[in-house]
PDB file of N, CA and C in Angstrom:
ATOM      1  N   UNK A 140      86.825  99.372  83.262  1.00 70.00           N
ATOM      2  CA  UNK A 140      88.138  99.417  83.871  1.00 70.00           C
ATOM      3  C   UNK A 140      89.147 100.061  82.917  1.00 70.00           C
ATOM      4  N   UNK A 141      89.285  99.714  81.933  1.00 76.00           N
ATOM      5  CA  UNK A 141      89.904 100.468  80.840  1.00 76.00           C
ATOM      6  C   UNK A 141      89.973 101.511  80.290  1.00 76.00           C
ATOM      7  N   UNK A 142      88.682 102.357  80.539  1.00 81.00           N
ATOM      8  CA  UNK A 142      88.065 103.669  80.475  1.00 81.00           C
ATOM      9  C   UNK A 142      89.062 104.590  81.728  1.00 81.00           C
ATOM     10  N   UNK A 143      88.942 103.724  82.970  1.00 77.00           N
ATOM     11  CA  UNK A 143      89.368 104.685  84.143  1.00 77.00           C
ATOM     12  C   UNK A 143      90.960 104.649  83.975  1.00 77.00           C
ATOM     13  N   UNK A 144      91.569 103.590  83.527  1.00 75.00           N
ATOM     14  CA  UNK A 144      93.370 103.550  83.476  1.00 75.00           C
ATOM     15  C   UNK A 144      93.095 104.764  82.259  1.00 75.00           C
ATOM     16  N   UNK A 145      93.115 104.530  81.183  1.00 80.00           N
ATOM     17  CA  UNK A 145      93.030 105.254  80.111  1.00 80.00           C
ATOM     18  C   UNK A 145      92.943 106.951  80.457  1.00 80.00           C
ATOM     19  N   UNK A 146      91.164 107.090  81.249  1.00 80.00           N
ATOM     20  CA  UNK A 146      91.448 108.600  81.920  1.00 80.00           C
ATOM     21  C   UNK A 146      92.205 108.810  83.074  1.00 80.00           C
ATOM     22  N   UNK A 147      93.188 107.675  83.417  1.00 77.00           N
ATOM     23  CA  UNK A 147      94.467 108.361  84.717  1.00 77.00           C
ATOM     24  C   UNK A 147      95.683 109.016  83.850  1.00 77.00           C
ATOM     25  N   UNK A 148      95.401 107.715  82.899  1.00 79.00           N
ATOM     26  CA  UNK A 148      96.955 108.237  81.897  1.00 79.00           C
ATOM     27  C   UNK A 148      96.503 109.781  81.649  1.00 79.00           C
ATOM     28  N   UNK A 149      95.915 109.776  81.168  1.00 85.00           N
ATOM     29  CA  UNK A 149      95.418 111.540  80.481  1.00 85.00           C
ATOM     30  C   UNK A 149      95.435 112.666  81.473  1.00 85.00           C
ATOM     31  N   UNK A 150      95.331 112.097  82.459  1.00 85.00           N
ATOM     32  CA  UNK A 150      95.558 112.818  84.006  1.00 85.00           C
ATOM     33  C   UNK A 150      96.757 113.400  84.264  1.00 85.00           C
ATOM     34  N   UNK A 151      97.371 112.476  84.302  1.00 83.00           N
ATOM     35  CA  UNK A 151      98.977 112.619  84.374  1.00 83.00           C
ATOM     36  C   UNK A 151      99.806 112.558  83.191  1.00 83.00           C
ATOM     37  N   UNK A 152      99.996 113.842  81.940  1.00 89.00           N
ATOM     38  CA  UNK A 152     100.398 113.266  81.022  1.00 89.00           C
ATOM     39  C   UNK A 152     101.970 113.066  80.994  1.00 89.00           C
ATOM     40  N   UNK A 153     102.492 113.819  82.047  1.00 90.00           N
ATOM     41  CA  UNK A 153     103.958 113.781  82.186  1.00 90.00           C
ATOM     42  C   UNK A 153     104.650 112.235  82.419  1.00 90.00           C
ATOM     43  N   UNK A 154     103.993 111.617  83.567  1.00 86.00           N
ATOM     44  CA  UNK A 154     104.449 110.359  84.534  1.00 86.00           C
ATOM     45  C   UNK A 154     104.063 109.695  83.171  1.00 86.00           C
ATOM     46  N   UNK A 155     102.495 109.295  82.011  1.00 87.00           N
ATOM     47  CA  UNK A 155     102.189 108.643  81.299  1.00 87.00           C
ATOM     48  C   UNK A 155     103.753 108.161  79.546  1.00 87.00           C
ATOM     49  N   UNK A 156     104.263 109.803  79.360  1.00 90.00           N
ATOM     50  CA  UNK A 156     104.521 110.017  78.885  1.00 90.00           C
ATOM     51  C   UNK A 156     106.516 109.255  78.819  1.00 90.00           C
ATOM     52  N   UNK A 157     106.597 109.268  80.192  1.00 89.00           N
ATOM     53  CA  UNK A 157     108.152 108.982  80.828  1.00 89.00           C
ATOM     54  C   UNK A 157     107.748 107.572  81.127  1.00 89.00           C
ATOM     55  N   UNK A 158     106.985 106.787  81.314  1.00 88.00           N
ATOM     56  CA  UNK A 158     106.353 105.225  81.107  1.00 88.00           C
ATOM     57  C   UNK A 158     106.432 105.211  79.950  1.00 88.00           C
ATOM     58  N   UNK A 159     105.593 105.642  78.959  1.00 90.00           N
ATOM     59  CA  UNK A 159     106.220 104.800  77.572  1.00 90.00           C
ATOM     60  C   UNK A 159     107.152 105.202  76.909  1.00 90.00           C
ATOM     61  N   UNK A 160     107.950 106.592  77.040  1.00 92.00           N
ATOM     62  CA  UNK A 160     109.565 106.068  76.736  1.00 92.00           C
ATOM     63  C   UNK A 160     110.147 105.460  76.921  1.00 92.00           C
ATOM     64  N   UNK A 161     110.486 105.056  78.424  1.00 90.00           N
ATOM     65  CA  UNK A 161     111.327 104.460  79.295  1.00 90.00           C
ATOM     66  C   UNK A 161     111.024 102.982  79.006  1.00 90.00           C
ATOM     67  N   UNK A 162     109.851 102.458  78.876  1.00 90.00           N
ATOM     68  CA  UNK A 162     109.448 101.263  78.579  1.00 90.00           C
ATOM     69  C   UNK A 162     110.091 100.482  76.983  1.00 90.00           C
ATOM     70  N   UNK A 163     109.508 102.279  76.113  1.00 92.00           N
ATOM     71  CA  UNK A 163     110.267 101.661  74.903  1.00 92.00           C
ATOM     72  C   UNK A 163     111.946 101.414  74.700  1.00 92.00           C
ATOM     73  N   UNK A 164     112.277 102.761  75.567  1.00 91.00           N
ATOM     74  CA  UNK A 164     114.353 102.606  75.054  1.00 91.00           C
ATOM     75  C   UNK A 164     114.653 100.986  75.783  1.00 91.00           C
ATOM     76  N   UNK A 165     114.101 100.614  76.841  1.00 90.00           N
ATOM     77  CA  UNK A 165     114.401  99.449  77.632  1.00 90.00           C
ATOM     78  C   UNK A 165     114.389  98.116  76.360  1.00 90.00           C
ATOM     79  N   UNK A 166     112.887  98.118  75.827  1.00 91.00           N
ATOM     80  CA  UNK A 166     112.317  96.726  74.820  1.00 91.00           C
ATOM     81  C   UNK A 166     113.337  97.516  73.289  1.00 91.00           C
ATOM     82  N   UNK A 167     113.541  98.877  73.013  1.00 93.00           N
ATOM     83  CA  UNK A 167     113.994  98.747  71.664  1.00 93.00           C
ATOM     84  C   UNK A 167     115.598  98.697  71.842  1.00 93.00           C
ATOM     85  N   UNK A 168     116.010  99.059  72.728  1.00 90.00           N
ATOM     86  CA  UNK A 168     118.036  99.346  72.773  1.00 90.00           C
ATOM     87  C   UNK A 168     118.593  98.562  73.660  1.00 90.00           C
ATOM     88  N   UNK A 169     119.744  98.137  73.612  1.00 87.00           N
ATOM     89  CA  UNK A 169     120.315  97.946  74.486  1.00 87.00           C
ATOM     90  C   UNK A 169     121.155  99.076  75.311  1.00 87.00           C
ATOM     91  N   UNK A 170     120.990  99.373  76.005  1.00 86.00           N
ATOM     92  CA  UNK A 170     121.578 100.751  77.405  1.00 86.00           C
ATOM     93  C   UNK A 170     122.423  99.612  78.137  1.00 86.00           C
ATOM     94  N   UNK A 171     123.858 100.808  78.500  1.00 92.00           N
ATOM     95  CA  UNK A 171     124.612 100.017  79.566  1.00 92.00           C
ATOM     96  C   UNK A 171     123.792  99.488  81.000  1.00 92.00           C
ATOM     97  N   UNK A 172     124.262  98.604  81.173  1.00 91.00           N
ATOM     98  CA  UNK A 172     123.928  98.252  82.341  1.00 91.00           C
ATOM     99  C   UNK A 172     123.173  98.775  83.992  1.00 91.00           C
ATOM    100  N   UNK A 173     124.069  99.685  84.067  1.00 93.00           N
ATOM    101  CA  UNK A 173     123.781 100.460  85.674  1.00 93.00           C
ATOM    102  C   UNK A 173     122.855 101.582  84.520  1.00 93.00           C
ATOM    103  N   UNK A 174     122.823 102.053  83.390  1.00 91.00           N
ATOM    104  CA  UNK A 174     121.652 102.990  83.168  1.00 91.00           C
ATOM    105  C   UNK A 174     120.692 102.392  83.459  1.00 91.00           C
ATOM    106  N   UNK A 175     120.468 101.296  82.514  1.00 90.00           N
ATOM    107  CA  UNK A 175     119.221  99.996  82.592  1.00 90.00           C
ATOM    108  C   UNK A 175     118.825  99.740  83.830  1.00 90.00           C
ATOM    109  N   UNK A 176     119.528  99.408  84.634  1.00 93.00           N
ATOM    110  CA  UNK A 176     119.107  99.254  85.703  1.00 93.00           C
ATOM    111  C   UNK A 176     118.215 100.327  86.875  1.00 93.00           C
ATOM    112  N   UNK A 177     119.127 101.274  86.572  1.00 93.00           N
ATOM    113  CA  UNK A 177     118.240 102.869  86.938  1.00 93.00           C
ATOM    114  C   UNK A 177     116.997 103.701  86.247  1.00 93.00           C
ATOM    115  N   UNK A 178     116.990 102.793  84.712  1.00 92.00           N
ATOM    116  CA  UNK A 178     115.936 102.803  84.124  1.00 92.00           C
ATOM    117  C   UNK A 178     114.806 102.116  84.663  1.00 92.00           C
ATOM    118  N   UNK A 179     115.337 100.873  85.171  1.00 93.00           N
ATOM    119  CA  UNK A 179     114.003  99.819  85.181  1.00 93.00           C
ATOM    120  C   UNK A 179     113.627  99.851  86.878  1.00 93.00           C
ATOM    121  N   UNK A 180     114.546 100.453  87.394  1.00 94.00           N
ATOM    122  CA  UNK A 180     113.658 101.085  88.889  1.00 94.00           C
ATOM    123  C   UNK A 180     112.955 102.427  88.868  1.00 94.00           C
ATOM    124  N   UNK A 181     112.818 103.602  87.560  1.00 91.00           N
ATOM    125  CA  UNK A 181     112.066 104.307  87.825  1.00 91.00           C
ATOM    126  C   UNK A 181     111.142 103.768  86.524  1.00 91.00           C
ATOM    127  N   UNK A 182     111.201 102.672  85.884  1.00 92.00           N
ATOM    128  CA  UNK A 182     109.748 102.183  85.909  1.00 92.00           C
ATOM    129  C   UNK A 182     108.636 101.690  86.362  1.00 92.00           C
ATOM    130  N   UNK A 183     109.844 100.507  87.508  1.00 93.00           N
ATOM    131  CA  UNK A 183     109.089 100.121  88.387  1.00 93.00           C
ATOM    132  C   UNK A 183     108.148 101.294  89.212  1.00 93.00           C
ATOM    133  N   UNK A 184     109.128 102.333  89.971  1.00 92.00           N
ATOM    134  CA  UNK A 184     108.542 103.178  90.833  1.00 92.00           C
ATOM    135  C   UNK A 184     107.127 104.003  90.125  1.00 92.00           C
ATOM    136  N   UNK A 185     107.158 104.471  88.784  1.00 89.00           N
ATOM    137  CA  UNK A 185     106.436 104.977  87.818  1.00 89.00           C
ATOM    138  C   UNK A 185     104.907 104.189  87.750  1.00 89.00           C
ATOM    139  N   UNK A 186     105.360 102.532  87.880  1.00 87.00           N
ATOM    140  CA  UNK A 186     103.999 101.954  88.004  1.00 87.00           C
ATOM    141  C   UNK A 186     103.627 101.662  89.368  1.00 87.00           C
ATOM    142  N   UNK A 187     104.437 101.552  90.201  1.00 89.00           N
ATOM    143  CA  UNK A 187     103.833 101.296  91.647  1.00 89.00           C
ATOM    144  C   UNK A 187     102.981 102.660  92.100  1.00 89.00           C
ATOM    145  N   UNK A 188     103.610 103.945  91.209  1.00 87.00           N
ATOM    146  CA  UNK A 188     102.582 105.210  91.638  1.00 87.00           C
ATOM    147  C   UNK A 188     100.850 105.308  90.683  1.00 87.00           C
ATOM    148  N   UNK A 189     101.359 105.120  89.388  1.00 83.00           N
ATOM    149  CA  UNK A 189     100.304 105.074  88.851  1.00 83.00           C
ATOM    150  C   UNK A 189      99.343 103.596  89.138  1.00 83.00           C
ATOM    151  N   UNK A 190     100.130 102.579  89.476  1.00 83.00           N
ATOM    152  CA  UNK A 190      98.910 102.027  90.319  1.00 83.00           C
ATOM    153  C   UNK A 190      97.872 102.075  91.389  1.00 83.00           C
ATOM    154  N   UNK A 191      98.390 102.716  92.116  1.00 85.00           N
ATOM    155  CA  UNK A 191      98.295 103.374  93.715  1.00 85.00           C
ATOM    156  C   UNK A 191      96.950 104.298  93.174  1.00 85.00           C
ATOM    157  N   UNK A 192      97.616 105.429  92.289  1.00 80.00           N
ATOM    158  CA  UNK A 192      96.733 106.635  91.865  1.00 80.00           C
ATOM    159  C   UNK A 192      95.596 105.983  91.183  1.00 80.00           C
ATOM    160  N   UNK A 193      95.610 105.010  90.267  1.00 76.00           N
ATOM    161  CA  UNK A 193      94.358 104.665  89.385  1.00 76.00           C
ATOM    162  C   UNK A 193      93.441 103.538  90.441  1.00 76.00           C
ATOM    163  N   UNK A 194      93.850 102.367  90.943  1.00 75.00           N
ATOM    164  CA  UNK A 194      93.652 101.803  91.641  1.00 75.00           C
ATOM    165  C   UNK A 194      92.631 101.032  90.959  1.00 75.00           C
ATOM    166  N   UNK A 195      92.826 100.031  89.576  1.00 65.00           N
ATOM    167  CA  UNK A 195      91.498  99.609  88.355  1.00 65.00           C
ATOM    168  C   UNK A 195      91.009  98.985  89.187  1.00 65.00           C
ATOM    169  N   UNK A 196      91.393  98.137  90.130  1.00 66.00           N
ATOM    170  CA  UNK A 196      90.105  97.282  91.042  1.00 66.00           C
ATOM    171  C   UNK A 196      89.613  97.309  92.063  1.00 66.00           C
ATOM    172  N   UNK A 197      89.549  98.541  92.269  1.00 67.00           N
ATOM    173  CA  UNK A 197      89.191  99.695  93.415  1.00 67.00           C
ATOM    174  C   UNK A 197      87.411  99.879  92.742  1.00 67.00           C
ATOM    175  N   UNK A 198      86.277  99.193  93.839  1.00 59.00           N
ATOM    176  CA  UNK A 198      84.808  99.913  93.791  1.00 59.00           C
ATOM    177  C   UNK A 198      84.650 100.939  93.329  1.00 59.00           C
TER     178      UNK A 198
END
């Protein structure tokens, strides 16, 4: 299972790449508010796609 997330990330290195920025400025800075917030809905959206696309507990 780890093998296949691992080769989605590598798939997509753009979407992979804007996930762990976005993940890090969120856990290392504090950002105003309404950024943060517009941050943490295109993370959300970022993983609801790369979940969709990898699908780890998918046969």
């Amino acid at each position: 299972m780890l093998k296949k997330i691992i080769d989605g990330l590598i798939d997509h290195p753009l979407l992979a790449s804007l996930f762990v920025v976005d993940l890090a400025i969120l856990l290392l800075h504090k950002p105003p508010f309404i950024f943060a917030l517009i941050m943490q809905g295109g993370l959300v959206a970022i993983s609801m796609y790369l979940g969709q696309k990898l699908a780890p507990f998918k046969d």
